[in-house]
JSON list of C-alpha atoms in Angstrom, two decimals:
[
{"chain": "Z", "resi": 1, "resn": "UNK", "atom": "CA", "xyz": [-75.97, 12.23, 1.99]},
{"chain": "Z", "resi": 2, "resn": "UNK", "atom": "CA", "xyz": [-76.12, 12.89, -1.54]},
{"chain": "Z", "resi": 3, "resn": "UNK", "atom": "CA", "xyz": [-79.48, 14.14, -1.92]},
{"chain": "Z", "resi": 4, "resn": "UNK", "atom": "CA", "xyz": [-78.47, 16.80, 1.05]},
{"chain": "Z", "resi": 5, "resn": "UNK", "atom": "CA", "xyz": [-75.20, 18.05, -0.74]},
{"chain": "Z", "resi": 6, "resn": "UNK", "atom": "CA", "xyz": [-77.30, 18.03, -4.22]},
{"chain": "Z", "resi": 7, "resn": "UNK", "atom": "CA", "xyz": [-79.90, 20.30, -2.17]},
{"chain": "Z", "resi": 8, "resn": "UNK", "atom": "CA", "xyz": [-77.33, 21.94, -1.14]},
{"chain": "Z", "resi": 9, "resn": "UNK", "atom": "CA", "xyz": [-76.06, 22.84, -4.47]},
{"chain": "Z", "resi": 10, "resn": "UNK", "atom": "CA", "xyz": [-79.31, 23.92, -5.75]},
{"chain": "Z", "resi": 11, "resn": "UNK", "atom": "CA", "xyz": [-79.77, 26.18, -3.03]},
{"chain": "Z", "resi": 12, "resn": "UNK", "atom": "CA", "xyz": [-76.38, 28.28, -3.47]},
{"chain": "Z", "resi": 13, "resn": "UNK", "atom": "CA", "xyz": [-76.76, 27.97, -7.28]},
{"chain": "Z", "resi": 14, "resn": "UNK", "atom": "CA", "xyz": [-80.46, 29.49, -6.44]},
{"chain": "Z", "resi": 15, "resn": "UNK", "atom": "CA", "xyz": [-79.26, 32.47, -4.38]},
{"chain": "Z", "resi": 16, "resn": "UNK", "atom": "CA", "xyz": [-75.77, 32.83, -6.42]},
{"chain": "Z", "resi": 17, "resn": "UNK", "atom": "CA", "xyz": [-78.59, 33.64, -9.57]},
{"chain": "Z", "resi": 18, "resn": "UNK", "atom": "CA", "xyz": [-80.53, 35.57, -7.68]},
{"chain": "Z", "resi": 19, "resn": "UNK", "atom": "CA", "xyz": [-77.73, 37.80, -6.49]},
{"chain": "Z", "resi": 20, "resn": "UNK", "atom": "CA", "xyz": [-76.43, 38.30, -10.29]},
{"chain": "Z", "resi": 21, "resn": "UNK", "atom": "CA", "xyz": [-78.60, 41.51, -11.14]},
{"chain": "Z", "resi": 22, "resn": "UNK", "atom": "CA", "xyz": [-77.11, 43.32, -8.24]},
{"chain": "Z", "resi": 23, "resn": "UNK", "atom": "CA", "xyz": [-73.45, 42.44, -9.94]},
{"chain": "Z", "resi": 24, "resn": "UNK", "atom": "CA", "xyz": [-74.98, 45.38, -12.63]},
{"chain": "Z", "resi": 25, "resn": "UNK", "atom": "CA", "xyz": [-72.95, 43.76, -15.14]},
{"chain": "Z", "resi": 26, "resn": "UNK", "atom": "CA", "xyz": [-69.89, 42.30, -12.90]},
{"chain": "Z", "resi": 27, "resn": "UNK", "atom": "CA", "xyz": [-69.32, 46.09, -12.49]},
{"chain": "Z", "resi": 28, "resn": "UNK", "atom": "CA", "xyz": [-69.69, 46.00, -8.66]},
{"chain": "Z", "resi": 29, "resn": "UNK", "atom": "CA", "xyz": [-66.73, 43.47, -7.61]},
{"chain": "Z", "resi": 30, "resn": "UNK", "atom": "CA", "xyz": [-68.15, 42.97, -3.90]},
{"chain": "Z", "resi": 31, "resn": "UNK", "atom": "CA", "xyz": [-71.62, 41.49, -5.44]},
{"chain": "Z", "resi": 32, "resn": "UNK", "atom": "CA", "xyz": [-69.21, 39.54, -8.49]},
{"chain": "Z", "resi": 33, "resn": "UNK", "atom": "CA", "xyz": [-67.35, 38.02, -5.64]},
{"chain": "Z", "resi": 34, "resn": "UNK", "atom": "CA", "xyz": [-70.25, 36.64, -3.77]},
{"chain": "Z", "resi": 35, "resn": "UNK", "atom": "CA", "xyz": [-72.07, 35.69, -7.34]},
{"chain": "Z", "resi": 36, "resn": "UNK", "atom": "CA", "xyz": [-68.93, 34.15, -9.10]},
{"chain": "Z", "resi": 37, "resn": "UNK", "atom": "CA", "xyz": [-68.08, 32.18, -5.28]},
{"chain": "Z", "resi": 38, "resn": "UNK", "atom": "CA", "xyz": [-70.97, 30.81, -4.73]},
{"chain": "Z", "resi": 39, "resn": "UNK", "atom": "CA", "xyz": [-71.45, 29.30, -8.58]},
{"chain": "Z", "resi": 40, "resn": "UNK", "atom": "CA", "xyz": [-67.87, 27.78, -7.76]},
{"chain": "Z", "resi": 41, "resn": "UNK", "atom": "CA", "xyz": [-69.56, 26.38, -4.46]},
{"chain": "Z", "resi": 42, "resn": "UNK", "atom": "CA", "xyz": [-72.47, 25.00, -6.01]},
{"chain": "Z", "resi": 43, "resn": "UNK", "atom": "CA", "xyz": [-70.29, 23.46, -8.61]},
{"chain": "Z", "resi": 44, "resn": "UNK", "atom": "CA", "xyz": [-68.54, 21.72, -6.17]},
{"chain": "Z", "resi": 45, "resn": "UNK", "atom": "CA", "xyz": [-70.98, 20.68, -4.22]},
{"chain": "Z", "resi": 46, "resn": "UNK", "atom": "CA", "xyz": [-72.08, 19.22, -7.54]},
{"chain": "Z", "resi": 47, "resn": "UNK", "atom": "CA", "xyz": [-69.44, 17.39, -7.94]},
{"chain": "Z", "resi": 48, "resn": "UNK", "atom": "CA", "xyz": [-69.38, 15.96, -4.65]},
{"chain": "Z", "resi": 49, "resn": "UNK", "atom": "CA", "xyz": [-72.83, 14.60, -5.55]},
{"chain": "Z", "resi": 50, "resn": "UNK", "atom": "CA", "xyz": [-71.86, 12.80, -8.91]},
{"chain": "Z", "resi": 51, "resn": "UNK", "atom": "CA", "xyz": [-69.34, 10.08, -7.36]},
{"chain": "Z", "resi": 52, "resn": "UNK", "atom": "CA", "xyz": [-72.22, 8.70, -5.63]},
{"chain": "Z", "resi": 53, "resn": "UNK", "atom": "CA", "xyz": [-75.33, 9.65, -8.12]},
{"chain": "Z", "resi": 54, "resn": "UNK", "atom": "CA", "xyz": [-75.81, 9.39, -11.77]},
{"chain": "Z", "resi": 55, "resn": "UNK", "atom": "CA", "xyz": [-74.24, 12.38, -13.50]},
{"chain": "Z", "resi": 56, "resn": "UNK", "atom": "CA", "xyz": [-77.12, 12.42, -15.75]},
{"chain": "Z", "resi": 57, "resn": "UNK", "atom": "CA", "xyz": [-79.57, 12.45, -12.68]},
{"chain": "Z", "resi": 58, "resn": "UNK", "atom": "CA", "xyz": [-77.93, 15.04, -10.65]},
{"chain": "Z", "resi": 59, "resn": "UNK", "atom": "CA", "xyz": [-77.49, 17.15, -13.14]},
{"chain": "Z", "resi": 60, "resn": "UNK", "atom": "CA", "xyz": [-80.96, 17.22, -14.10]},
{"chain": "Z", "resi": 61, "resn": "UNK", "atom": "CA", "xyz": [-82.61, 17.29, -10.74]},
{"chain": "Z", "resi": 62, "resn": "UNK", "atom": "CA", "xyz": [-80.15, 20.44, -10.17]},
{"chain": "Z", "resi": 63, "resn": "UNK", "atom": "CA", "xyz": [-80.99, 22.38, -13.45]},
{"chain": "Z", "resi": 64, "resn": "UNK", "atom": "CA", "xyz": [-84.44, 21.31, -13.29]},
{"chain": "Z", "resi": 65, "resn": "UNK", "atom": "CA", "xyz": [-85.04, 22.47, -9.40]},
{"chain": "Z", "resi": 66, "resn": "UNK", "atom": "CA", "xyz": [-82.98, 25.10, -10.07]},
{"chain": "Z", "resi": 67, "resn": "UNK", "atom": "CA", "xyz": [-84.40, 26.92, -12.89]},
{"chain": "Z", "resi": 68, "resn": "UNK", "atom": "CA", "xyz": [-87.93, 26.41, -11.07]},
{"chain": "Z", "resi": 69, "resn": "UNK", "atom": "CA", "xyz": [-86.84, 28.08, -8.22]},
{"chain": "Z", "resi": 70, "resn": "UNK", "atom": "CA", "xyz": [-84.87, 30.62, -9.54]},
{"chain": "Z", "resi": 71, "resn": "UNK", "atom": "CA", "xyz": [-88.56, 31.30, -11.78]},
{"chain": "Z", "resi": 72, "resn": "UNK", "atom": "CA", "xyz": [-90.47, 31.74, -8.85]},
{"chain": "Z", "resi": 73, "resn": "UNK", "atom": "CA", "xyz": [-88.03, 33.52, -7.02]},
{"chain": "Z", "resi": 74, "resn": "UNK", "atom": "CA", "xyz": [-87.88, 36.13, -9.59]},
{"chain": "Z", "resi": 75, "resn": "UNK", "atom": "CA", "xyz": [-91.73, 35.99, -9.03]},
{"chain": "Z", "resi": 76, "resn": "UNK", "atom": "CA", "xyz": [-91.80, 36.39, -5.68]},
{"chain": "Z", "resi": 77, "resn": "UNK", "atom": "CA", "xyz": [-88.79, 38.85, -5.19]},
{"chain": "Z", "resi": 78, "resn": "UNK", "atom": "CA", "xyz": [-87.64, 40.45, -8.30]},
{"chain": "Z", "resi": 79, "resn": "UNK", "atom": "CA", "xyz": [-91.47, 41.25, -9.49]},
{"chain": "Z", "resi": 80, "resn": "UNK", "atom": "CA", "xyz": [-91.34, 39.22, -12.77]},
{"chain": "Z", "resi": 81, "resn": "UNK", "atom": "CA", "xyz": [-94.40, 38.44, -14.00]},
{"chain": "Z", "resi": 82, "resn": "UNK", "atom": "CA", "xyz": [-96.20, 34.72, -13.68]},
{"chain": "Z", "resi": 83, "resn": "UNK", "atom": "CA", "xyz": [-98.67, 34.54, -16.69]},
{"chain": "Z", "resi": 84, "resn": "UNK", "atom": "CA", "xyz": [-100.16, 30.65, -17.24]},
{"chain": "Z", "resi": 85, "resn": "UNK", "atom": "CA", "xyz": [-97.64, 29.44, -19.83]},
{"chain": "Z", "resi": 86, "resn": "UNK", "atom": "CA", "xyz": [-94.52, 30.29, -17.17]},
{"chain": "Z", "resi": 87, "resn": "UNK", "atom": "CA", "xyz": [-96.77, 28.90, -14.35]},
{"chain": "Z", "resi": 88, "resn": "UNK", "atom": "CA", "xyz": [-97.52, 25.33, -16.41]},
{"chain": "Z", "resi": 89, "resn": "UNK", "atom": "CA", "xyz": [-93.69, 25.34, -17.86]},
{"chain": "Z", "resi": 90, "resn": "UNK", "atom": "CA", "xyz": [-92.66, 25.55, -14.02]},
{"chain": "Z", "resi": 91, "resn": "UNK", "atom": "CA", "xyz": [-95.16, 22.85, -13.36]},
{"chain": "Z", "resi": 92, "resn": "UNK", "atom": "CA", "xyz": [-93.51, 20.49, -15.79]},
{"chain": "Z", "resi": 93, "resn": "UNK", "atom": "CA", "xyz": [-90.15, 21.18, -14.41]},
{"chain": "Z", "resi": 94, "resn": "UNK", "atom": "CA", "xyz": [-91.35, 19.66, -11.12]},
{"chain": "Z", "resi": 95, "resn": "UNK", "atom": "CA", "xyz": [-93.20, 16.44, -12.63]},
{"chain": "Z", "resi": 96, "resn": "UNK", "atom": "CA", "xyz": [-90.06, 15.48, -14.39]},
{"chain": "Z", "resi": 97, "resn": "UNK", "atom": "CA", "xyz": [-87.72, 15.87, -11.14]},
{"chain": "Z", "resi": 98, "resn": "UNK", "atom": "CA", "xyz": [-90.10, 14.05, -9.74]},
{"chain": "Z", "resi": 99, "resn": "UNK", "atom": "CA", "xyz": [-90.58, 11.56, -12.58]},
{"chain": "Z", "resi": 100, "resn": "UNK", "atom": "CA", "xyz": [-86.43, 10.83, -12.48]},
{"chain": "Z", "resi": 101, "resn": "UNK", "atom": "CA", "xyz": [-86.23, 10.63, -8.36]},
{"chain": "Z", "resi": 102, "resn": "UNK", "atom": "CA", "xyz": [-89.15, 8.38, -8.60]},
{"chain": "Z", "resi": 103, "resn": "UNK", "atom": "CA", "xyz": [-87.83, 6.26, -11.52]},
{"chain": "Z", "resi": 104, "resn": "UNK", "atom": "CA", "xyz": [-85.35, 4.85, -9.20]},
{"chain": "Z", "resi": 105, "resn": "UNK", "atom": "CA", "xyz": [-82.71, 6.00, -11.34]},
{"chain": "Z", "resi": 106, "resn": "UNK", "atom": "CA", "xyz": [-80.29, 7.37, -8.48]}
]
């Protein structure tokens, strides 16, 4: 169960950071709401996550995934640019979530 609310938290954090351009600032308070509410979400969700799993691997497994994800979909969606340095940087993102989940640590 904890693995589903931490990928649950990663994927509201994911989509809360996506949605933040549209806030233009936190000028538009319909966009802020859903932005600053679904941080809050992931947060808890978070939190949920740590009385079972080591704070120090939750946490990184959700910035780590996170900030991959958010990368690519600023890639995909947002038409940032992917040169090789951002492409092996999100590559080494991965291989250490994956290092920690298969370290046994959790």
């Amino acid at each position: 169960m904890p693995a589903v609310l931490l990928t649950l938290a990663i994927v509201v954090e994911v989509v809360s950071t996506a949605l933040l351009p549209r806030t233009v600032g936190f000028t538009r308070p319909g966009w802020t709401v859903a932005v600053v509410s679904g941080y809050a979400v992931a947060l808890w969700l978070l939190a949920l996550v740590v009385r079972t799993m080591p704070v120090s691997v939750a946490y990184a497994v959700w910035a780590g995934l996170g900030t991959a994800l958010v990368a690519i979909v600023g890639v995909v969606f947002l038409s940032e640019p992917l040169g090789w340095i951002r492409a092996a940087s999100l590559g080494m993102i991965v291989v250490g979530v994956v290092g920690l989940n298969l370290s046994g640590a959790h």
